[in-house]
């Protein structure tokens, strides 16, 4: 019997209409998504009943609530990343023809996007379906290196089940799906290229939670509830002057932008229009170049603004299901 290998795993995804009702299988109906790592873990706690029976043996084992949680690390393909951004931020506002601009934003009154996903291990013909999957967060770090840019998305789902076949034997992949290399990225502060920044990271949480309190007669969640946006990040800076130190000291609001531009029609720009740097010192850890890491947090956005906006330019007409 053959052993399963990661290089033979396939991830399929489709927007789901109704919570608790997975999308039907169908050829050409699902997106095939590239990934580096995928960890979707179904769980159900087991506990022993505490009823006293007059002896030293434990009580019967009782199965608890069922859930699915995990993460996927994916390439920041300038076509496929829009599928994940839709899961995280909702449907974009799209303009253009042949060359499209998709604007994704954190909303004041968001809705939870749901997906049916399937992980197929083709080498051993085993398949697992997750239904009512929702995105709970994104982690992204920008560095100057020779590696393709990656992002991590955290997810939860109502349920996972083994199925007899893949949901789609001819899924639709994003092609072309150019992935920017780390050294193509840059950081801007208040619209200008930032000096001496060697790295930047952002963490965005949606606050989505599985409702495991409503009595629905099942061990699985009753629905997915939206929570509160959470945004944080950091800037790693070489010490050349007191620019960043003084911004933190004064509590000055700044706009931070991460930009991966391949061409005028192919780019990803992530803007955080109103954040503040946290105070920190200038450590001397040896004889080399001195650097500091400044964490940042957002201010509450004005009525005409938002916490985070991602602008994606590519040749993808929309981020709906393939059919």
Protein backbone atom coordinates (compact mmCIF):
# COMPACT_ATOMS: atom_id res chain seq x y z
CA UNK A 1 0.00 0.00 0.00
CA UNK A 2 1.31 3.43 -0.95
CA UNK A 3 1.98 6.20 1.58
CA UNK A 4 0.36 9.60 1.21
CA UNK A 5 2.71 12.49 0.34
CA UNK A 6 2.24 16.20 0.70
CA UNK A 7 3.15 16.87 -2.92
CA UNK A 8 0.09 14.88 -4.01
CA UNK A 9 -2.40 16.79 -1.83
CA UNK A 10 -4.98 18.99 -3.56
CA UNK A 11 -7.00 21.81 -1.96
CA UNK A 12 -10.38 22.66 -3.48
CA UNK A 13 -12.68 25.50 -2.40
CA UNK A 14 -16.13 26.82 -3.29
CA UNK A 15 -18.28 29.58 -1.84
CA UNK A 16 -21.07 28.04 0.25
CA UNK A 17 -24.60 29.42 0.16
CA UNK A 18 -26.12 28.12 3.38
CA UNK A 19 -24.56 27.32 6.75
CA UNK A 20 -24.53 23.58 7.46
CA UNK A 21 -25.27 22.60 3.86
CA UNK A 22 -22.08 21.84 1.93
CA UNK A 23 -21.96 22.59 -1.76
CA UNK A 24 -22.61 19.70 -4.13
CA UNK A 25 -19.79 17.99 -5.96
CA UNK A 26 -19.40 19.01 -9.58
CA UNK A 27 -16.66 19.16 -12.17
CA UNK A 28 -15.52 22.69 -12.92
CA UNK A 29 -17.37 24.05 -9.88
CA UNK A 30 -14.47 24.38 -7.41
CA UNK A 31 -11.31 26.43 -7.26
CA UNK A 32 -7.98 24.60 -6.99
CA UNK A 33 -5.75 26.61 -4.66
CA UNK A 34 -1.97 26.39 -4.21
CA UNK A 35 -0.56 26.10 -0.69
CA UNK A 36 2.63 25.41 1.24
CA UNK A 37 1.19 23.94 4.41
CA UNK A 38 -2.33 22.98 5.42
CA UNK A 39 -3.47 22.07 8.92
CA UNK A 40 -7.20 21.53 9.36
CA UNK A 41 -7.79 19.70 12.61
CA UNK A 42 -11.18 18.23 13.53
CA UNK A 43 -11.62 17.80 17.27
CA UNK A 44 -14.05 16.33 19.79
CA UNK A 45 -13.15 16.20 23.46
CA UNK A 46 -13.68 12.97 25.38
CA UNK A 47 -14.40 13.07 29.11
CA UNK A 48 -15.36 10.52 31.71
CA UNK A 49 -18.76 10.85 33.35
CA UNK A 50 -18.53 11.78 37.06
CA UNK A 51 -21.52 9.73 38.25
CA UNK A 52 -20.66 7.81 41.45
CA UNK A 53 -21.01 4.05 40.95
CA UNK A 54 -19.57 2.73 44.24
CA UNK A 55 -16.16 1.71 42.86
CA UNK A 56 -12.82 3.19 41.78
CA UNK A 57 -13.37 2.85 38.04
CA UNK A 58 -13.88 5.90 35.84
CA UNK A 59 -17.31 6.65 34.44
CA UNK A 60 -18.37 6.07 30.88
CA UNK A 61 -16.60 8.09 28.19
CA UNK A 62 -18.74 10.94 26.86
CA UNK A 63 -18.04 12.60 23.52
CA UNK A 64 -18.24 16.40 23.61
CA UNK A 65 -18.63 19.17 21.06
CA UNK A 66 -17.24 18.82 17.55
CA UNK A 67 -15.26 21.53 15.76
CA UNK A 68 -12.65 22.13 13.06
CA UNK A 69 -9.85 24.72 13.22
CA UNK A 70 -6.54 25.26 11.53
CA UNK A 71 -4.50 27.31 9.12
CA UNK A 72 -3.15 27.37 5.60
CA UNK A 73 0.08 28.96 4.43
CA UNK A 74 -0.32 30.04 0.81
CA UNK A 75 1.67 31.87 -1.85
CA UNK A 76 0.65 35.48 -2.38
CA UNK A 77 -0.28 34.74 -5.97
CA UNK A 78 -1.59 37.95 -7.42
CA UNK A 79 -4.61 36.07 -8.78
CA UNK A 80 -5.33 33.35 -6.18
CA UNK A 81 -4.75 35.60 -3.14
CA UNK A 82 -8.00 37.38 -3.98
CA UNK A 83 -9.96 34.22 -3.14
CA UNK A 84 -8.53 34.24 0.38
CA UNK A 85 -8.99 38.00 0.75
CA UNK A 86 -12.65 37.52 -0.15
CA UNK A 87 -12.93 34.96 2.63
CA UNK A 88 -11.26 37.31 5.08
CA UNK A 89 -12.71 40.68 4.07
CA UNK A 90 -15.80 39.93 2.00
CA UNK A 91 -16.54 40.47 -1.67
CA UNK A 92 -14.47 43.26 -3.25
CA UNK A 93 -15.52 46.29 -5.21
CA UNK A 94 -14.26 45.51 -8.71
CA UNK A 95 -13.69 47.90 -11.59
CA UNK A 96 -12.05 47.65 -15.01
CA UNK A 97 -12.16 45.52 -18.13
CA UNK A 98 -9.40 42.98 -18.96
CA UNK A 99 -7.25 44.74 -16.35
CA UNK A 100 -9.22 44.68 -13.10
CA UNK A 101 -8.87 46.43 -9.75
CA UNK A 102 -10.37 44.69 -6.71
CA UNK A 103 -10.68 46.66 -3.46
CA UNK A 104 -11.19 44.64 -0.27
CA UNK A 105 -11.89 46.48 3.00
CA UNK A 106 -12.67 45.80 6.63
CA UNK A 107 -16.36 46.63 6.97
CA UNK A 108 -18.16 48.23 9.90
CA UNK A 109 -20.98 45.68 9.58
CA UNK A 110 -19.43 42.63 7.93
CA UNK A 111 -21.01 39.33 6.96
CA UNK A 112 -19.39 35.93 7.41
CA UNK A 113 -18.29 34.30 4.16
CA UNK A 114 -18.67 30.51 4.10
CA UNK A 115 -16.86 27.93 1.99
CA UNK A 116 -16.99 24.23 1.26
CA UNK A 117 -13.46 22.87 0.97
CA UNK A 118 -12.02 19.48 0.12
CA UNK A 119 -8.54 18.12 0.73
CA UNK A 120 -7.75 15.21 -1.57
CA UNK A 121 -4.78 12.89 -1.12
CA UNK A 122 -4.67 11.59 -4.67
CA UNK A 123 -1.78 9.17 -4.06
CA UNK A 124 -3.95 7.08 -1.70
CA UNK A 125 -7.40 8.12 -3.02
CA UNK A 126 -8.56 9.58 0.29
CA UNK A 127 -10.63 12.75 0.55
CA UNK A 128 -11.84 15.00 3.37
CA UNK A 129 -14.53 17.66 3.09
CA UNK A 130 -14.97 20.66 5.39
CA UNK A 131 -18.25 22.58 5.34
CA UNK A 132 -19.19 26.06 6.53
CA UNK A 133 -15.53 27.06 6.65
CA UNK A 134 -14.85 30.69 7.66
CA UNK A 135 -11.68 32.77 7.76
CA UNK A 136 -10.67 34.04 11.20
CA UNK A 137 -7.40 35.82 10.50
CA UNK A 138 -4.38 36.60 8.34
CA UNK A 139 -0.68 36.82 9.18
CA UNK A 140 1.72 38.36 6.69
CA UNK A 141 5.38 39.33 6.95
CA UNK A 142 7.36 41.33 4.40
CA UNK A 143 11.13 40.79 4.17
CA UNK A 144 13.79 41.51 1.57
CA UNK A 145 14.78 38.05 0.40
CA UNK A 146 14.75 35.76 -2.61
CA UNK A 147 11.70 33.73 -1.56
CA UNK A 148 8.22 33.98 -2.95
CA UNK A 149 5.90 35.96 -0.73
CA UNK A 150 3.68 33.93 1.60
CA UNK A 151 0.68 34.58 3.83
CA UNK A 152 -1.01 32.49 6.52
CA UNK A 153 -4.79 32.36 6.88
CA UNK A 154 -6.49 30.95 9.98
CA UNK A 155 -9.83 29.22 9.54
CA UNK A 156 -12.59 27.37 11.39
CA UNK A 157 -15.32 25.09 10.05
CA UNK A 158 -18.52 23.48 11.21
CA UNK A 159 -17.55 19.89 10.41
CA UNK A 160 -15.13 17.64 8.55
CA UNK A 161 -16.03 14.28 7.05
CA UNK A 162 -14.29 11.68 4.96
CA UNK A 163 -15.90 11.39 1.52
CA UNK A 164 -15.63 8.75 -1.17
CA UNK A 165 -14.37 11.01 -3.95
CA UNK A 166 -12.98 14.45 -4.67
CA UNK A 167 -15.63 17.15 -4.97
CA UNK A 168 -14.30 18.12 -8.40
CA UNK A 169 -12.04 16.16 -10.76
CA UNK A 170 -11.52 19.14 -13.10
CA UNK A 171 -11.22 22.11 -10.71
CA UNK A 172 -10.43 25.58 -11.99
CA UNK A 173 -7.00 26.97 -11.08
CA UNK A 174 -5.98 30.61 -11.29
CA UNK A 175 -3.65 30.95 -14.27
CA UNK A 176 -1.48 32.91 -14.56
CA UNK A 177 -0.87 33.38 -10.84
CA UNK A 178 2.31 35.44 -10.51
CA UNK A 179 3.84 35.38 -7.03
CA UNK A 180 6.03 38.37 -6.10
CA UNK A 181 9.44 37.65 -4.60
CA UNK A 182 10.22 39.17 -1.22
CA UNK A 183 12.66 41.77 -2.51
CA UNK A 184 9.97 43.31 -4.75
CA UNK A 185 8.03 44.50 -1.71
CA UNK A 186 8.35 47.88 -0.07
CA UNK A 187 6.93 49.77 2.89
CA UNK A 188 5.54 53.28 2.74
CA UNK A 189 4.73 55.66 5.57
CA UNK A 190 2.32 58.48 4.85
CA UNK A 191 2.66 57.80 1.12
CA UNK A 192 6.46 57.92 0.90
CA UNK A 193 8.93 55.03 0.77
CA UNK A 194 10.07 54.31 4.32
CA UNK A 195 13.78 54.61 5.04
CA UNK A 196 15.71 51.92 6.90
CA UNK A 197 12.77 49.51 7.32
CA UNK A 198 14.01 45.92 7.04
CA UNK A 199 10.77 44.11 7.74
CA UNK A 200 7.09 44.59 8.40
CA UNK A 201 4.39 42.28 9.70
CA UNK A 202 0.64 42.51 10.06
CA UNK A 203 -1.90 40.35 11.87
CA UNK A 204 -5.60 40.83 11.14
CA UNK A 205 -8.31 38.96 13.05
CA UNK A 206 -11.96 38.85 12.02
CA UNK A 207 -13.30 37.81 15.42
CA UNK A 208 -15.45 35.12 13.76
CA UNK A 209 -16.47 32.42 16.25
CA UNK A 210 -18.43 29.20 16.01
CA UNK A 211 -21.67 29.38 18.01
CA UNK A 212 -21.41 26.37 20.32
CA UNK A 213 -23.96 27.69 22.81
CA UNK A 214 -27.22 27.77 20.87
CA UNK A 215 -29.13 24.51 21.37
CA UNK A 216 -29.43 23.01 17.90
CA UNK A 217 -29.57 19.32 18.83
CA UNK A 218 -26.11 18.71 17.35
CA UNK A 219 -22.54 18.47 18.58
CA UNK A 220 -21.54 20.91 15.84
CA UNK A 221 -21.92 24.69 15.83
CA UNK A 222 -25.28 26.34 15.19
CA UNK A 223 -23.79 29.14 13.10
CA UNK A 224 -20.74 31.35 12.62
CA UNK A 225 -20.91 34.66 14.52
CA UNK A 226 -19.00 37.79 13.54
CA UNK A 227 -16.91 39.43 16.24
CA UNK A 228 -14.65 42.48 16.36
CA UNK A 229 -11.80 43.30 14.00
CA UNK A 230 -8.33 43.14 15.55
CA UNK A 231 -5.29 44.60 13.80
CA UNK A 232 -1.69 44.74 14.94
CA UNK A 233 1.75 44.73 13.37
CA UNK A 234 5.35 45.80 13.60
CA UNK A 235 8.08 47.64 11.73
CA UNK A 236 11.71 46.52 12.02
CA UNK A 237 13.93 49.56 11.55
CA UNK A 238 17.65 50.20 11.42
CA UNK A 239 18.69 53.02 13.70
CA UNK A 240 19.76 55.97 11.55
CA UNK A 241 17.96 58.81 13.30
CA UNK A 242 15.07 59.33 15.73
CA UNK A 243 12.26 59.36 13.14
CA UNK A 244 10.42 56.27 14.36
CA UNK A 245 11.36 56.82 18.00
CA UNK A 246 9.88 60.33 17.88
CA UNK A 247 6.71 59.15 16.10
CA UNK A 248 6.13 56.65 18.89
CA UNK A 249 7.04 59.13 21.62
CA UNK A 250 4.64 61.75 20.29
CA UNK A 251 1.80 59.27 19.61
CA UNK A 252 1.61 60.50 16.03
CA UNK A 253 -0.86 58.74 13.75
CA UNK A 254 0.67 57.45 10.53
CA UNK A 255 -0.44 55.52 7.45
CA UNK A 256 1.49 52.30 6.78
CA UNK A 257 1.38 50.63 3.37
CA UNK A 258 2.82 47.32 2.17
CA UNK A 259 3.28 47.24 -1.60
CA UNK A 260 4.11 44.41 -3.99
CA UNK A 261 3.96 45.83 -7.51
CA UNK A 262 4.98 43.77 -10.53
CA UNK A 263 3.51 46.13 -13.13
CA UNK A 264 0.84 48.79 -13.49
CA UNK A 265 -1.75 46.04 -13.97
CA UNK A 266 -0.41 43.48 -11.49
CA UNK A 267 0.03 44.36 -7.82
CA UNK A 268 -1.12 43.98 -4.24
CA UNK A 269 -1.17 47.03 -1.96
CA UNK A 270 -2.26 46.73 1.68
CA UNK A 271 -3.00 50.02 3.43
CA UNK A 272 -3.50 50.71 7.12
CA UNK A 273 -4.44 54.39 7.06
CA UNK A 274 -4.33 55.28 10.77
CA UNK A 275 -2.00 53.48 13.17
CA UNK A 276 0.27 54.45 16.06
CA UNK A 277 3.69 53.08 16.90
CA UNK A 278 4.27 51.78 20.42
CA UNK A 279 7.19 53.22 22.40
CA UNK A 280 10.34 51.14 22.55
CA UNK A 281 14.02 51.72 23.10
CA UNK A 282 17.12 51.47 20.94
CA UNK A 283 18.86 48.27 22.11
CA UNK A 284 22.59 47.71 21.62
CA UNK A 285 23.04 43.95 21.37
CA UNK A 286 26.59 43.83 20.07
CA UNK A 287 29.03 45.46 17.71
CA UNK A 288 26.86 45.24 14.59
CA UNK A 289 24.14 47.40 13.10
CA UNK A 290 21.60 48.63 15.66
CA UNK A 291 17.92 47.95 15.00
CA UNK A 292 14.60 48.31 16.79
CA UNK A 293 11.20 46.75 16.30
CA UNK A 294 8.22 49.09 16.70
CA UNK A 295 4.85 47.44 17.23
CA UNK A 296 1.77 49.32 16.02
CA UNK A 297 -1.95 49.40 16.70
CA UNK A 298 -4.78 51.07 14.77
CA UNK A 299 -6.88 54.00 15.88
CA UNK A 300 -10.64 53.73 15.53
CA UNK A 301 -11.31 54.63 11.87
CA UNK A 302 -13.17 57.75 10.87
CA UNK A 303 -16.62 57.34 9.32
CA UNK A 304 -15.17 57.63 5.81
CA UNK A 305 -12.18 55.35 6.43
CA UNK A 306 -11.40 51.76 7.49
CA UNK A 307 -8.86 49.70 9.43
CA UNK A 308 -7.29 47.96 6.46
CA UNK A 309 -7.73 48.11 2.69
CA UNK A 310 -6.23 45.69 0.18
CA UNK A 311 -6.11 46.73 -3.48
CA UNK A 312 -5.42 43.88 -5.90
CA UNK A 313 -4.78 44.44 -9.60
CA UNK A 314 -4.83 41.51 -12.02
CA UNK A 315 -6.67 39.96 -14.95
CA UNK A 316 -9.31 38.15 -12.85
CA UNK A 317 -12.80 39.42 -13.64
CA UNK A 318 -14.38 38.48 -10.29
CA UNK A 319 -14.05 36.27 -7.22
CA UNK A 320 -17.30 34.36 -7.59
CA UNK A 321 -17.54 30.58 -7.94
CA UNK A 322 -16.24 29.24 -11.27
CA UNK A 323 -19.75 28.11 -12.26
